[in-house]
XYZ file of C-alpha atoms in Angstrom:
264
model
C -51.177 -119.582 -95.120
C -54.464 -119.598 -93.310
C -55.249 -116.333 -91.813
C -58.467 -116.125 -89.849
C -60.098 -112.887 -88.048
C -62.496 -113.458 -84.999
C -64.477 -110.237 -84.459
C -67.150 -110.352 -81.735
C -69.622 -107.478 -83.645
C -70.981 -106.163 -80.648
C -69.836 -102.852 -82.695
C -67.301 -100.305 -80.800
C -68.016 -97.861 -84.196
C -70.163 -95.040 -81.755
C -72.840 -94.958 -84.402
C -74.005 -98.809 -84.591
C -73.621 -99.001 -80.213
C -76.590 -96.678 -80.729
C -78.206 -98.755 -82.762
C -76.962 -101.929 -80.458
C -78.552 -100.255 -77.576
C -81.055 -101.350 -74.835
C -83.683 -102.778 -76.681
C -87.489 -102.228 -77.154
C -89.291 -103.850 -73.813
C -86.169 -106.185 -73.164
C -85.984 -107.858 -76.560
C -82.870 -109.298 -76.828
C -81.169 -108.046 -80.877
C -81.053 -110.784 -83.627
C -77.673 -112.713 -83.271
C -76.472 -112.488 -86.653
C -73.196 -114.710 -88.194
C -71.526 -113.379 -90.910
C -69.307 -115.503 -93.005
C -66.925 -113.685 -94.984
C -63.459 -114.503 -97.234
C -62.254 -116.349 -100.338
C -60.803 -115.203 -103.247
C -61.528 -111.522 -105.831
C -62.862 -109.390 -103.138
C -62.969 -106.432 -100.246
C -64.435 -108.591 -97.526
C -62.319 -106.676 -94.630
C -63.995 -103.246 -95.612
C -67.165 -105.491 -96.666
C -67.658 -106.889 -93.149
C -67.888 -103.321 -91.795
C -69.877 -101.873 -94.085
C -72.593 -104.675 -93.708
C -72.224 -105.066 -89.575
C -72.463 -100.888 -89.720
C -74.964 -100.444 -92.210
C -77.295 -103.299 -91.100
C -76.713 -102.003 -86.945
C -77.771 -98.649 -88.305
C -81.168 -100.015 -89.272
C -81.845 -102.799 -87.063
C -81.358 -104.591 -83.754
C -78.521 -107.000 -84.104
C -75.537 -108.257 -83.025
C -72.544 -109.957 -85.005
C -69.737 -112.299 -85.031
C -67.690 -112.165 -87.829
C -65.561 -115.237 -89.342
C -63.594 -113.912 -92.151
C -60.546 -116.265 -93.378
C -58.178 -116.721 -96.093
C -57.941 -114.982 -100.238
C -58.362 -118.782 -101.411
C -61.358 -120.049 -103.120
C -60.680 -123.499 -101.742
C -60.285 -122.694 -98.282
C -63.152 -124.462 -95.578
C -63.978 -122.043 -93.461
C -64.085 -122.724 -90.071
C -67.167 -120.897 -88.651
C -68.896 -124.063 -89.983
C -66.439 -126.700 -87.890
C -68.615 -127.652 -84.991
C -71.074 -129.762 -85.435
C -74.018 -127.406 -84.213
C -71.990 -124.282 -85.595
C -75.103 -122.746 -85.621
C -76.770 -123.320 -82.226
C -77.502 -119.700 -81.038
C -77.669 -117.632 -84.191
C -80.886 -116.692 -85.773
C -79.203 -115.986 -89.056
C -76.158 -116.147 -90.981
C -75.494 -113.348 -93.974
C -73.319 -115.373 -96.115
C -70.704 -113.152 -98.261
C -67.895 -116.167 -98.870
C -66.438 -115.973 -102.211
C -65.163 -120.102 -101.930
C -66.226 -121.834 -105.102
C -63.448 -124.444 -105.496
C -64.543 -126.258 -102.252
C -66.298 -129.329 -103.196
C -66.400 -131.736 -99.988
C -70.261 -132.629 -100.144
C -70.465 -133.731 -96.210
C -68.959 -130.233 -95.627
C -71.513 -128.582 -98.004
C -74.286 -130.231 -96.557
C -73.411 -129.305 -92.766
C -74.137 -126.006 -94.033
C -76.790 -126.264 -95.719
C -78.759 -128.579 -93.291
C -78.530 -125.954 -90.653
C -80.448 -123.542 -92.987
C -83.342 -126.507 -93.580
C -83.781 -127.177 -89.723
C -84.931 -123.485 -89.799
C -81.819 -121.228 -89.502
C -82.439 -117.749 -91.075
C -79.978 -116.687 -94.372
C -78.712 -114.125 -96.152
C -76.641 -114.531 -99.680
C -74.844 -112.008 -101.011
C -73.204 -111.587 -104.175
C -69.959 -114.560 -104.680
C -71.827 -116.906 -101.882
C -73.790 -117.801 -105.077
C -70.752 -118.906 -106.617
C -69.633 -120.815 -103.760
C -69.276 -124.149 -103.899
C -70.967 -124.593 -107.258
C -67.992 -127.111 -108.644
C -69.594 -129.769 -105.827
C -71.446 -132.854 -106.910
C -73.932 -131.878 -104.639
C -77.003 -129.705 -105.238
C -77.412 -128.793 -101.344
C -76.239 -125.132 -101.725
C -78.111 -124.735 -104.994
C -81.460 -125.966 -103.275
C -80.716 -123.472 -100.609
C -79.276 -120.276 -102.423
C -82.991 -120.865 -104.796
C -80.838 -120.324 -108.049
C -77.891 -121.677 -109.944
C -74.860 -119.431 -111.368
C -71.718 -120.731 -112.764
C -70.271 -117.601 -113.945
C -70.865 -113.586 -114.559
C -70.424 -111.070 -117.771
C -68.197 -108.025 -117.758
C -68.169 -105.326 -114.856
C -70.684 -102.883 -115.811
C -73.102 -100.575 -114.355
C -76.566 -102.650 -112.989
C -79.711 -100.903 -113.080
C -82.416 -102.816 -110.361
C -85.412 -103.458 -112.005
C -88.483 -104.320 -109.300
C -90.772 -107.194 -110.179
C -92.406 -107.917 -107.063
C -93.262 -104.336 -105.674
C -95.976 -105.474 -103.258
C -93.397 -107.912 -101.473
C -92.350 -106.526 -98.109
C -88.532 -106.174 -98.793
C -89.233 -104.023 -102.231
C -91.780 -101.873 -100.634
C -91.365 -97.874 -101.626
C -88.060 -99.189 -103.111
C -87.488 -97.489 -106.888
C -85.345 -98.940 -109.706
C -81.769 -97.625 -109.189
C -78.604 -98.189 -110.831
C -75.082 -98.894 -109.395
C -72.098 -97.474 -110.876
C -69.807 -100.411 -111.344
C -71.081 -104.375 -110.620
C -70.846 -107.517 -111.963
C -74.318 -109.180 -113.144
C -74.314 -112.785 -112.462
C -75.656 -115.380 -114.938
C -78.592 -117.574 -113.464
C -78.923 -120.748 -115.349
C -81.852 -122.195 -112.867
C -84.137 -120.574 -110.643
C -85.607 -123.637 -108.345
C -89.274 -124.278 -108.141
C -89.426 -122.576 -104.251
C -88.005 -118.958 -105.131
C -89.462 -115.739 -106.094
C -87.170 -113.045 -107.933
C -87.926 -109.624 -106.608
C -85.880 -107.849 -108.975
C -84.105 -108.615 -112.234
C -80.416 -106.718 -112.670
C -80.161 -105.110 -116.211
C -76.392 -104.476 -117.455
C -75.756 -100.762 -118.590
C -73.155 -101.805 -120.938
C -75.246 -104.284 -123.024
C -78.750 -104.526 -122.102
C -78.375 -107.809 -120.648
C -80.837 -109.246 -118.098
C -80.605 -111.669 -114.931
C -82.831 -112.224 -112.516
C -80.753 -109.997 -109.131
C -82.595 -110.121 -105.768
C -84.886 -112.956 -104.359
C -86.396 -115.046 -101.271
C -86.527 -118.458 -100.886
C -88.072 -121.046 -98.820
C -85.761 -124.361 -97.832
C -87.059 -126.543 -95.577
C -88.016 -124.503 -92.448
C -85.514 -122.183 -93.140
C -86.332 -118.878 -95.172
C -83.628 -117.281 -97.252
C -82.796 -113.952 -98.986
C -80.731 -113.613 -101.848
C -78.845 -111.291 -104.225
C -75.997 -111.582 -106.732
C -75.471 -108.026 -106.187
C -72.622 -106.578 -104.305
C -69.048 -106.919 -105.663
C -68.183 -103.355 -105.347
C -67.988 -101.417 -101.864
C -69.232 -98.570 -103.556
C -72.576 -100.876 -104.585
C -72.683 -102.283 -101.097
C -73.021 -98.270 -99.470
C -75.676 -97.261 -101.259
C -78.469 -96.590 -99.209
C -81.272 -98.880 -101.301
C -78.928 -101.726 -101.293
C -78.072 -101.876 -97.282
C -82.135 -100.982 -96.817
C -82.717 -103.917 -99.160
C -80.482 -107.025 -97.546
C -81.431 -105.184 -93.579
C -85.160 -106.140 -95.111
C -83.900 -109.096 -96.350
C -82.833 -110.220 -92.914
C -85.661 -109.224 -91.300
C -88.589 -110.904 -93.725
C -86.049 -114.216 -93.409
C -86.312 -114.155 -88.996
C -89.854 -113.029 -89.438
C -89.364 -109.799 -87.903
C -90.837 -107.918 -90.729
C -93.722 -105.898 -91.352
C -95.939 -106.475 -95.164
C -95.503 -102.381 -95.426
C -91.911 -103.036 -95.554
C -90.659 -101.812 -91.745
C -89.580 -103.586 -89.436
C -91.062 -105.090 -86.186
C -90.880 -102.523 -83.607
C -88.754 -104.822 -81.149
C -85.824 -104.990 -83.279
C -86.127 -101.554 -85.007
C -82.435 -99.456 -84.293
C -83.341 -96.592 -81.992
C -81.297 -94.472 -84.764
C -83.545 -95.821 -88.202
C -85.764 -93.795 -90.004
């Protein structure tokens, strides 16, 4: 059966109002979609941590379509035609890799090449990968049909001088699942390769991309809740955000207008 949860993220957790508050000289926050569902993961404590943890660092405001455990499901934040009109981003964490309707697909990803902001995290670059098409591909900047074991991922920095990775450090996670990346398209640039604790194995982990007009952040990391509250990794896709609306600084902060009141 089709379940589907509507949240309008304007927060009512006390600590991300704050951060939700009366913005800098009138500035209106970011209006953020997040897509979330499909199959093999926590996407109803997922959606909170990322709404929380991103509200605690930056000006923005969420709505939230979440639907179904099935990776074949079509979910219906993208039904409209313009399902986009009026968001400056979407963070895509959709775990739906068995839909393969290419005039679906490319609704999607046309949105994103007319200049709509995105954010991919972890299973959204397994989504959709059985389609004929190589729409999502283009956009996500990388190919992945599959993952090794869960293991432990230490983040390796490549490109320290790019805003997003500024002052970040290597760190490792304590559980993940490092994704294998068969392509990595002519228009992206890995920030950081993932390194698996178990085995030594390496994958290229975080990056940005360019698609059309649209910029795009990326990371395959993210499958545990315990990966997605670490402190680097919520500082990391907030950045993330921010570089792909242009709202953020080359030292790595961001733009004073849509800074949370609450950040460091």
């Amino acid at each position: 059966m089709k379940t589907q949860t509507w949240i309008a993220v304007v927060i009512s957790m006390l600590a991300v109002m704050c951060s939700l508050g009366a913005t800098a000289e009138g500035v209106k926050p970011l209006k953020v979609l997040i897509v979330s569902g499909g199959c093999c993961h926590d996407y109803e404590k997922q959606k909170v941590i990322l709404a929380e943890g991103i509200g605690a660092r930056a000006k923005v405001e969420f709505d939230v379509f979440q639907e179904s455990k099935s990776k074949s499901h079509r979910n219906s934040a993208y039904a409209k035609k313009d399902w986009w009109k009026g968001y400056d981003a979407v963070i895509h964490n959709e775990c739906y890799g068995d839909v393969k309707d290419v005039a679906f697909i490319e609704a999607i990803t046309q949105a994103h090449e007319e200049g709509l902001a995105g954010v991919t995290v972890h299973c959204s670059t397994h989504s959709y990968r059985h389609s004929s098409t190589d729409e999502w591909r283009m956009f996500l900047g990388v190919t992945s049909m599959g993952h090794g074991p869960k293991s432990g991922i230490k983040v390796v920095i490549k490109k320290n001088n790019h805003p997003i990775m500024k002052g970040i450090e290597s760190f490792t996670t304590k559980e993940g699942e490092l994704y294998h990346i068969t392509k990595v398209w002519p228009n992206t640039t890995v920030l950081a390769d993932g390194v698996r604790t178990k085995d030594g194995h390496t994958e290229p982990l975080m990056w940005v991309n360019t698609f059309g007009k649209g910029k795009m952040f990326g990371t395959t990391l993210g499958h545990h809740n315990s990966t997605m509250l670490m402190d680097d990794y919520l500082t990391i896709v907030t950045r993330g955000l921010m570089w792909a609306c242009g709202q953020l600084n080359d030292d790595g902060s961001i733009k004073n207008a849509y800074k949370a009141s609450a950040a460091k």
